[in-house]
Amino acid sequence: MDARFRVTLLGSGMPLPDPLRFGPATLIEAGAQRILVDAGRGATMRLFQLGIPIGSIDLLLLTHFHSDHVVGLPDIWLTGWLGGRFGGRTSPMRVLGPEGTLRLTQHLEKAYSSDIAIRIADESLPPEGARIEAGEFSGDGLIHDRDGLRITCFEVDHGDKIKPAFGYRFDYARKSVVLSGDTRYCENLIAHATGADLLVHEVAMTKPHLMEIERIRRVMGHHSAPKDAAHVFTKCAPKLAVLNHLVLIGDGDSAPPSVQELIDATRQKYNGAFVVGEDLMTFDLEESQIERVIQSRNGP
Ligand SMILES: [Zn+2]
Ligand SMILES: [Zn+2]
């Protein structure tokens, strides 16, 4: 069996259109399989930077329907259909997610039907490659089991009105990776992430005095503060923890917390190994020690 098992953060950001932190998207490579979790803004550009043909993504998994997690979907789907270096997908793109996935993909197919018809007529692109084969799940469970890769979805807690919201666990070659999805502190995440080799967890932070602003308090209430993520890390004891999907909130004259402040706040509550994610940061689980590689192609 091909033991290659890698995780690459394609986008470590949030809705802010920050060119250094693209929208949420994470690439999982297990043997020959390429799985994308969420399709945030710019996911195609990060795949292109890595030299990965867009059309070679075997499966797209959605965590939830906040737009910053799905706005890149039509780009992945339609750019991956183009030929040549784009990958030229000739079969439908597979998308799996919670309830609402079918509505999203069926309407996208309608929204882009003019382009699809034009390219089939003008460029003779294969019609099958422009289809989306979507599926939905409604609870925790195994959703993929192929060539040694098992993917389990589990519900997380992104707020009372933000449902459904899910995280994912990947088991391959006796190693495991868990992606939290968007969540505040969540016992069900801990149940699924305990003992994972790599735990990628979302995080949000603001300045204490900004919590008096209702809008900011509400956003913070949908996410995990550093102490919450640290608590999850302590309970799950991963070999390496990663803070990702950085929601660092400032307002007016108050700059958002820095990455160093995020590190300090997490370190206060967690003694184990952790890093703050960056776009194109790659984790290689094939090694006995998880290796962290920051691609030099990123950044100015
Ligand atoms: Zn969200
Ligand atoms: Zn989000």
Short mmCIF file of C-alpha atoms and ligand atoms in Angstrom, two decimals, residues 64 66 68-69 158 162 182 223 245, ligand 1:
data_model
loop_
_atom_site.label_atom_id
_atom_site.label_comp_id
_atom_site.label_asym_id
_atom_site.label_seq_id
_atom_site.Cartn_x
_atom_site.Cartn_y
_atom_site.Cartn_z
CA HIS A 64 -21.12 23.46 6.63
CA HIS A 66 -21.07 29.42 5.57
CA ASP A 68 -16.47 31.37 2.98
CA HIS A 69 -16.30 27.55 3.03
CA HIS A 158 -20.99 25.99 15.52
CA ILE A 162 -25.65 27.34 12.38
CA ASP A 182 -16.08 25.33 12.54
CA HIS A 223 -15.92 29.68 17.51
CA HIS A 245 -9.06 29.02 10.32
ZN ZN B 1 -18.69 28.83 9.80
#
